[in-house]
Coordinates of C-alpha atoms and ligand atoms in Angstrom, one line a residue:
X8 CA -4.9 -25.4 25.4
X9 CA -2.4 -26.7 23.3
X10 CA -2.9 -27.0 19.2
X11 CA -1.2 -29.7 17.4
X12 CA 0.0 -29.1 13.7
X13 CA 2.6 -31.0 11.7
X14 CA 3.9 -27.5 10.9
X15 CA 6.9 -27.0 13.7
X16 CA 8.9 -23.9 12.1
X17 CA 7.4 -20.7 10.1
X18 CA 8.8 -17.7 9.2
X19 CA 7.9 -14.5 8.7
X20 CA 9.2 -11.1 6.9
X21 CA 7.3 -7.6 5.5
X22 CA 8.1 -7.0 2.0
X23 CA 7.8 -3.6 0.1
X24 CA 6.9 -0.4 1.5
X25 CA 6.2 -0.5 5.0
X26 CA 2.6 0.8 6.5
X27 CA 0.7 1.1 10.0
X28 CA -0.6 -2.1 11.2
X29 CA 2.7 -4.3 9.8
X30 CA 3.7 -4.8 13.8
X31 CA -0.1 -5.9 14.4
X32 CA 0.1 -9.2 11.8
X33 CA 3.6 -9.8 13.2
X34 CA 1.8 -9.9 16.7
X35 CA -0.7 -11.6 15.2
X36 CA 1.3 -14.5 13.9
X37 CA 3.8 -15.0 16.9
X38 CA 1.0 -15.0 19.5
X39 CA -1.7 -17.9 18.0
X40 CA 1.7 -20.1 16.6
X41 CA 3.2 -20.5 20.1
X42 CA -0.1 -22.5 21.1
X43 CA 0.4 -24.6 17.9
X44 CA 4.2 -25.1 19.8
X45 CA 5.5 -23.2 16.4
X46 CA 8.8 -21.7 16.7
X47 CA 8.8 -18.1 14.7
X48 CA 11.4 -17.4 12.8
X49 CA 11.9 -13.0 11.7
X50 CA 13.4 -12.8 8.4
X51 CA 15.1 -9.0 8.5
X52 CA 14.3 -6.6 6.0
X53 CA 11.9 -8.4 4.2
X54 CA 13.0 -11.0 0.9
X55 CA 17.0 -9.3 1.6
X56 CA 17.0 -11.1 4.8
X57 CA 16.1 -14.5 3.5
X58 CA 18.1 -14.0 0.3
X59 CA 21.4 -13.2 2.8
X60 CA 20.4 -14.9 5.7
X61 CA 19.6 -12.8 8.0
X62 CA 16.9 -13.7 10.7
X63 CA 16.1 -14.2 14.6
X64 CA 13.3 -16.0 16.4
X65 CA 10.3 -14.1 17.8
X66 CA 8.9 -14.9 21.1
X67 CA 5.7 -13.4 22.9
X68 CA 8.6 -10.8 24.6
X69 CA 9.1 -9.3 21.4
X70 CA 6.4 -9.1 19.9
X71 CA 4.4 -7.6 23.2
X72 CA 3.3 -4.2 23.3
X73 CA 4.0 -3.7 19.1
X74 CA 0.2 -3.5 18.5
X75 CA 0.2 0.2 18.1
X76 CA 3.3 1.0 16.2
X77 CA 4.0 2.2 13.0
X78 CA 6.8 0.8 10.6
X79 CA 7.7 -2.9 11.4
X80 CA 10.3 -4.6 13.8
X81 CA 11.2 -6.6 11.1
X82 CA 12.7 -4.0 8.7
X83 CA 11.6 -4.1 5.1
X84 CA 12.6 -3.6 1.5
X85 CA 11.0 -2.9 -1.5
X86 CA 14.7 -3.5 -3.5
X87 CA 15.4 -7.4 -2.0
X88 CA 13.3 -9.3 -4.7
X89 CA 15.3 -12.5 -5.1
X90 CA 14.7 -12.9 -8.8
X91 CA 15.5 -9.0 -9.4
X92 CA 18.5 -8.9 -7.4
X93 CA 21.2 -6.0 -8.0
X94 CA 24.8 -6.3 -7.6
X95 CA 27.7 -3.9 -8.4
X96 CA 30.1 -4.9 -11.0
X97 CA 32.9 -2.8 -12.3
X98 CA 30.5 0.7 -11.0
X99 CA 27.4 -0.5 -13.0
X100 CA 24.4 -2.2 -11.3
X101 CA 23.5 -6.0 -13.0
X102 CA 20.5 -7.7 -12.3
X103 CA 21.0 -11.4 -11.3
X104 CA 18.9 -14.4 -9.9
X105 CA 19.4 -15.0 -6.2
X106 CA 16.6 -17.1 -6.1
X107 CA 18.7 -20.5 -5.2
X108 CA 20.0 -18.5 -1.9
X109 CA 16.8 -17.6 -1.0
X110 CA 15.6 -21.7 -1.2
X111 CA 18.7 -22.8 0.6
X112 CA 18.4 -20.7 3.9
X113 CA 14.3 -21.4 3.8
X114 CA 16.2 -24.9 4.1
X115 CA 18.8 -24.2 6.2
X116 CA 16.2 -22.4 8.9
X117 CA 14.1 -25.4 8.6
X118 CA 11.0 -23.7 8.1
X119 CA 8.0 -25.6 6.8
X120 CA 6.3 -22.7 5.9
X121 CA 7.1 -18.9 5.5
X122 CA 4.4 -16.1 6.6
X123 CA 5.0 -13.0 3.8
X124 CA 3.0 -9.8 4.4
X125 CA 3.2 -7.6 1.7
X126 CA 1.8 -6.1 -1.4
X127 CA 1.7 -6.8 -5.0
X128 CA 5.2 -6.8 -6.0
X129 CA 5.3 -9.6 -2.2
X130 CA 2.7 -11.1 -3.7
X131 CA 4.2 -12.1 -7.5
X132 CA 7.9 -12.9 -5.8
X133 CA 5.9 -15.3 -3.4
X134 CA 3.9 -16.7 -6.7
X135 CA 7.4 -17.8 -7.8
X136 CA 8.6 -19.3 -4.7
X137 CA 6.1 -21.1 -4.1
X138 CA 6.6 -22.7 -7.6
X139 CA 10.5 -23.9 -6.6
X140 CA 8.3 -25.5 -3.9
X141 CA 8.5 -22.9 -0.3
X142 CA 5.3 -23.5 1.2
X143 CA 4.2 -19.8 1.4
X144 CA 1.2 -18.1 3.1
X145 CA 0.2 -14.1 1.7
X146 CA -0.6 -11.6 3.9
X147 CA -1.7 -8.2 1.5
X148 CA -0.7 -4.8 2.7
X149 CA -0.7 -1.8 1.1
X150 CA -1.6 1.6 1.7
X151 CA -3.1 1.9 -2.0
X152 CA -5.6 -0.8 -1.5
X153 CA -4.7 -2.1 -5.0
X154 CA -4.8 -6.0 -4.6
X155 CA -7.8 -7.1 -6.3
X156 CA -8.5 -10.5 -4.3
X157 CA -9.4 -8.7 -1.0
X158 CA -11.8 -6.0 -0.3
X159 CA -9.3 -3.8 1.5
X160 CA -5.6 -4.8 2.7
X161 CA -4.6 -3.6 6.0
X162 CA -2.9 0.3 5.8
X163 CA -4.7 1.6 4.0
X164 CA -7.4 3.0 6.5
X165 CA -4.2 4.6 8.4
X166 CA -3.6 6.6 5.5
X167 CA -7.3 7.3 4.4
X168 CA -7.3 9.0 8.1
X169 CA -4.0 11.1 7.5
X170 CA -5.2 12.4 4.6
X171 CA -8.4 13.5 5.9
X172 CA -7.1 15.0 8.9
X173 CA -4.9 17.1 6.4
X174 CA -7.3 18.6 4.5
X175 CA -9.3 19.4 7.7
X176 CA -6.7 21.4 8.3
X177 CA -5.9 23.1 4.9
X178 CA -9.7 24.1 4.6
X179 CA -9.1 26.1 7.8
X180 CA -6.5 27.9 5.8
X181 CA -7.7 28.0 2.5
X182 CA -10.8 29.4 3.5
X183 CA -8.6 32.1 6.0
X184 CA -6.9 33.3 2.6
X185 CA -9.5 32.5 0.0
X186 CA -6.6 30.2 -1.6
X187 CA -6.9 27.1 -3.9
X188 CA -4.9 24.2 -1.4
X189 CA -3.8 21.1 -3.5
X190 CA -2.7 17.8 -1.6
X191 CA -1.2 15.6 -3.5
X192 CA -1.6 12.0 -2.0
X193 CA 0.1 8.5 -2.5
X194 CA -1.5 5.6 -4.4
X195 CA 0.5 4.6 -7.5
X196 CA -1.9 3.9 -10.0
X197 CA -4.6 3.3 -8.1
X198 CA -6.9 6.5 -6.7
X199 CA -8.2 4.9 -3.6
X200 CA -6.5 7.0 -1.1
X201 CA -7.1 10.1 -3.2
X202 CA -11.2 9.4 -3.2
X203 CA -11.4 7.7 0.5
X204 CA -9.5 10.8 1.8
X205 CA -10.9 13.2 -0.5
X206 CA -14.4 12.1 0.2
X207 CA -13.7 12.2 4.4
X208 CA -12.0 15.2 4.2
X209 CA -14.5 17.2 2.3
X210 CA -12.5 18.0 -1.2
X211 CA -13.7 19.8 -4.0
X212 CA -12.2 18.1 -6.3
X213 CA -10.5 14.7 -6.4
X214 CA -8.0 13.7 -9.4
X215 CA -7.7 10.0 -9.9
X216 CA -5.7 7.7 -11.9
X217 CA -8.7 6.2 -13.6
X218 CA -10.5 9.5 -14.7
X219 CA -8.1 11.6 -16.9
X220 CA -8.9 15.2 -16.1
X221 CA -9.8 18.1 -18.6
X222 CA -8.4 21.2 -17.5
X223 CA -11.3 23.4 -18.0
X224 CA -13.8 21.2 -15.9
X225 CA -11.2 22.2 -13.1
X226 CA -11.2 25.7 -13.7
X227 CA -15.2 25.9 -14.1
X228 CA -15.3 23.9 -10.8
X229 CA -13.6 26.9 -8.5
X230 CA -15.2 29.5 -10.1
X231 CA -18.1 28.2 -9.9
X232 CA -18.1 27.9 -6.1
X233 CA -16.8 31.4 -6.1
X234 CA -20.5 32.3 -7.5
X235 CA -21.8 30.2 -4.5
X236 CA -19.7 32.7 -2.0
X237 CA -16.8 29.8 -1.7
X238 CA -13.6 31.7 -2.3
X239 CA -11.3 28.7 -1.5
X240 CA -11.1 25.2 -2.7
X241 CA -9.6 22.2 -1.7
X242 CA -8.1 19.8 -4.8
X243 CA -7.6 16.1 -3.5
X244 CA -5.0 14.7 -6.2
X245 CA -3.7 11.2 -6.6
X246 CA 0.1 10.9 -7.5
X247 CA -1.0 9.3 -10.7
X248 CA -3.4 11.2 -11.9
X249 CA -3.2 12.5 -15.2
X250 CA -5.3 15.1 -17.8
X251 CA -6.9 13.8 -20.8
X252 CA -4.2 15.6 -23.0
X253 CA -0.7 14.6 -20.8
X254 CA 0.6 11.7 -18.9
X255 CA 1.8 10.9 -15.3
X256 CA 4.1 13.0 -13.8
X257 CA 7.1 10.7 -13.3
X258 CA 9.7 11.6 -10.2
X259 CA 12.4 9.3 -11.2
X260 CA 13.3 5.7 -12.2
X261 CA 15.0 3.0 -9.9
X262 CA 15.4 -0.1 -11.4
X263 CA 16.5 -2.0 -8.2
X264 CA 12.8 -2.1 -7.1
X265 CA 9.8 -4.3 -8.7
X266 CA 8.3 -0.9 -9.8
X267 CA 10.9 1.1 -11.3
X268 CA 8.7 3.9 -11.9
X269 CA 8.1 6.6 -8.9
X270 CA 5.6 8.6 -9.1
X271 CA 5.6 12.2 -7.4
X272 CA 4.9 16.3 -8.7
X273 CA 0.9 16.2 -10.3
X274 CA 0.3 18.5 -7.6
X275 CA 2.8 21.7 -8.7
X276 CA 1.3 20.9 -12.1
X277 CA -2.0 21.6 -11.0
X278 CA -1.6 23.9 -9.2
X279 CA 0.7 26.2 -11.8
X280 CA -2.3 25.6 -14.4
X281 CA -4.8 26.7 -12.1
X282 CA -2.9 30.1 -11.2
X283 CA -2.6 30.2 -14.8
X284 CA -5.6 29.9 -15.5
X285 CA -8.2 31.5 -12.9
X286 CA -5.9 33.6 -11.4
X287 CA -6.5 32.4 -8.2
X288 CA -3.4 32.0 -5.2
X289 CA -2.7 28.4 -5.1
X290 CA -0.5 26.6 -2.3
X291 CA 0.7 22.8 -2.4
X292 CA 0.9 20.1 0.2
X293 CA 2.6 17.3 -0.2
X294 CA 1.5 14.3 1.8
X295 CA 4.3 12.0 1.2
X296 CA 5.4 9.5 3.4
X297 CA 3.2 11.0 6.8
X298 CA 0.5 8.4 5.0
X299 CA 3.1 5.6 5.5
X300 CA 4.2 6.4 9.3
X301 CA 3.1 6.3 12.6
X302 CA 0.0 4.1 14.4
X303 CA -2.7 2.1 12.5
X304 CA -6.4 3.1 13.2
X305 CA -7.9 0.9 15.2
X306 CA -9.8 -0.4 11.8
X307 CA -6.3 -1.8 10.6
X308 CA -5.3 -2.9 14.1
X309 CA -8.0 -5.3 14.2
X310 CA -7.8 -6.8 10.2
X311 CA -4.3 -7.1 10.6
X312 CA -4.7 -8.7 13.8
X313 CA -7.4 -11.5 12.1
X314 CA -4.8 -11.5 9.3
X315 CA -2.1 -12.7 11.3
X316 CA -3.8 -15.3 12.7
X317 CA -5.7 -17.1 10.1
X318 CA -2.2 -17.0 8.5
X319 CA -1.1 -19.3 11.0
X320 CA -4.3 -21.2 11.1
X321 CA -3.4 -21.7 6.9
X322 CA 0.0 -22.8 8.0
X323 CA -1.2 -25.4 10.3
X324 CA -4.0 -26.6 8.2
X325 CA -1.0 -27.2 5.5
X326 CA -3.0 -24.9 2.9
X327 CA 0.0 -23.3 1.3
X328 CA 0.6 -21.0 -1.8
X329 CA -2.9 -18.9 -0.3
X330 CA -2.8 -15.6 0.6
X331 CA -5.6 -14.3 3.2
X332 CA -7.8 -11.9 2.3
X333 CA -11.1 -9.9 3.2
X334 CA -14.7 -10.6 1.6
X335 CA -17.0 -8.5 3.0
X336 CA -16.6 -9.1 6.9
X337 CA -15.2 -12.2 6.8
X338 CA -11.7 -13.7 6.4
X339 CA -11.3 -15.8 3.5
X340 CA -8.3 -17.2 1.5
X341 CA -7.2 -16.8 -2.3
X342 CA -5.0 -18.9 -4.3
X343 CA -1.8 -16.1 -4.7
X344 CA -1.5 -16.5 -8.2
X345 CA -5.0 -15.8 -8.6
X346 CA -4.4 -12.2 -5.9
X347 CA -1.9 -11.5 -8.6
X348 CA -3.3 -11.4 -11.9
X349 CA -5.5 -8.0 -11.6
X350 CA -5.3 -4.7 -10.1
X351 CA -7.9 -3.1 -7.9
X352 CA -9.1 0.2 -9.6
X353 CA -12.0 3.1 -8.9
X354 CA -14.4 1.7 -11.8
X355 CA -17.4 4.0 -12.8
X356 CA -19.7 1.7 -10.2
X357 CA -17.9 2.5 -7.7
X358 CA -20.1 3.3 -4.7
X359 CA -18.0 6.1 -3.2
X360 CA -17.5 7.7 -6.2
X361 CA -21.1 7.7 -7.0
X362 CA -22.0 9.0 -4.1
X363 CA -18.9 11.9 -4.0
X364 CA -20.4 13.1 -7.3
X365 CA -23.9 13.2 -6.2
X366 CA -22.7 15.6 -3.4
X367 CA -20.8 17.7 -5.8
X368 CA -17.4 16.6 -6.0
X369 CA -16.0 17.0 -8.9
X370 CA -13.4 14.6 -10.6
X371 CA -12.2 16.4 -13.7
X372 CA -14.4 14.7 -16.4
X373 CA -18.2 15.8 -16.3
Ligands
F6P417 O1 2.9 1.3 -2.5 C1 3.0 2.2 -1.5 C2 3.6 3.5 -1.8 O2 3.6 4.4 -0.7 C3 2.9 4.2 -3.0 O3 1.7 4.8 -2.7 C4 4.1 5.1 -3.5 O4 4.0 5.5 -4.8 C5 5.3 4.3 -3.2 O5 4.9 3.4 -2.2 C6 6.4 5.2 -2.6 O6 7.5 4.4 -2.5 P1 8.9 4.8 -1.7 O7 8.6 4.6 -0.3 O8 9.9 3.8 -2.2 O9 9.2 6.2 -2.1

């Protein structure tokens, strides 16, 4: 049956890092706005597409059979913020407002409202669109789970199941050689990934962002599971995860994205300090972008799916400048300046990490 809205033309782009389950929303918006009689409009490579004006409309054809794959037909960009925009001049990068370009093809297109899935640094770009007056609806991704107004976004289940299939697979190993493994997992600064994993895949230890380390608690940790007959361990740690006495192990510095800062190498560190210090044979892996790639879990299949389309029922409602957002099993929706003002951290009530300490885990600090 057909729906009726006063909301004729959307559009719709993925902004930031891509993740598994990006394809799903899409699906999930194109599908539910043809019964509305929407047209769809698929802004390329997230805000660099509607800053340059580069898009195509989406039917049911291309959008069928997406459900299951990684990345996003879209393209995206975590470098195209329209307010942050770089440009060459005489060899040097500048930083200039392209914000006015962005308005005018949002006019141009004719869209009455524009569908942006994405995560935080989405999330603060669309804050300040919708303030030069783009009706704008939120969709939160993000591997790291870090966006405060939702329970969970969409990804990061994908990547919770990577990791744990990892380290099923290093503890075949590092038991084989009686080694210490250390994965070193995504998450910015935010240990979500690094305790969900951790805590499916059966780590020792987990590092996290929000509990600086001490060394020694480490190093007590093995051995003591060496008394217990354990000669291998498995050490879960978060890419921003730091000891009490140092800082976060910076990668390098790009100043063309929202976050300059990338994060990357806690895992060599910790892993040189505990051959150090113990001994003991250590060997790295480094997750990296495998927790970024390939097919969502059915879990994120499904949310992003019921993302997608109460993001069009928003649109045709006319509630604009609201991102959606999980609350416990139901689908709810957040003002997006509110989804913007706090990040979502591990905090010492934390269910999961109580319970990962009450089995043993040990996360640096007690
Ligand atoms: O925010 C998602 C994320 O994968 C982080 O966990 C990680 O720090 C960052 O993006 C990596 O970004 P890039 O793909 O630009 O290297």
């Amino acid at each position: 049956m057909a729906l009726s809205s006063k909301v004729r033309r959307i559009g719709v782009l993925t902004g930031g890092g891509d993740c598994p389950g990006l394809n799903a929303v899409i699906r999930g918006v194109t599908k539910p706005a043809q019964d509305y009689g929407m047209s769809v409009i698929g802004i390329q490579d997230g805000f660099e597409g509607l800053v340059e004006g580069r898009a195509k409309e989406l039917t049911n054809e291309d959008v069928s059979g997406i459900l299951a794959r990684g990345g996003t037909i879209l393209g995206s960009s975590n470098k195209g913020d329209p307010f942050h925009w770089p440009v060459q001049r005489e060899g040097k990068t500048e930083i200039v407002d392209k914000s006015k370009a962005a308005l005018r093809n949002y006019e141009a297109w004719n869209l009455d409202a524009l569908i942006a899935i994405g995560g935080d640094g989405t999330m603060h770009i669309c804050n300040k669109l919708t303030r030069m007056g783009m009706n704008i609806i939120g969709v939160p991704k993000t591997i790291d789970n870090d966006l405060d107004a939702t329970d969970l976004t969409f990804g990061h289940d994908s990547a919770v199941f990577v990791v744990s299939e990892a380290l099923d697979r290093l503890h075949t190993t590092a038991s084989s050689h009686h080694r210490v493994i250390i994965i070193e997992v995504m998450g910015r600064y935010a240990g979500w990934i690094a305790l969900n994993g951790g805590l499916a895949g059966g780590a020792d230890i987990i590092l996290i962002p929000e509990i600086p380390f001490s060394w020694k608690k480490i190093y007590d940790k093995i051995l003591k599971r060496e008394l217990m007959g354990k000669k291998f361990s498995l050490v879960c740690v978060a890419e921003g995860a730091k000891p009490k006495d140092g800082e976060m192990v910076i990668k390098g510095q790009d100043i063309k994205r929202y976050d300059p800062v990338q994060l990357g190498g806690i895992g060599e560190v910790v892993a040189k300090k505990i051959e150090n210090n113990t001994g003991r044979e250590t060997r790295v892996t480094v997750l990296g972008h495998l927790q970024r790639g390939g097919s969502p879990t059915p879990f994120d299949r499904i949310l992003s799916t019921k993302f997608g389309y109460f993001a069009v029922e928003l649109a045709a409602q006319g509630k604009f400048g609201r991102m959606v957002a999980l609350k416990g099993s139901e689908i709810k929706n957040v003002k997006i300046e509110d989804a913007i003002n706090k990040q979502k951290l591990v905090k010492p009530d934390t269910q999961a990490l109580i319970a990962a300490k009450a089995i043993g885990i040990s996360f640096g600090d007690e």
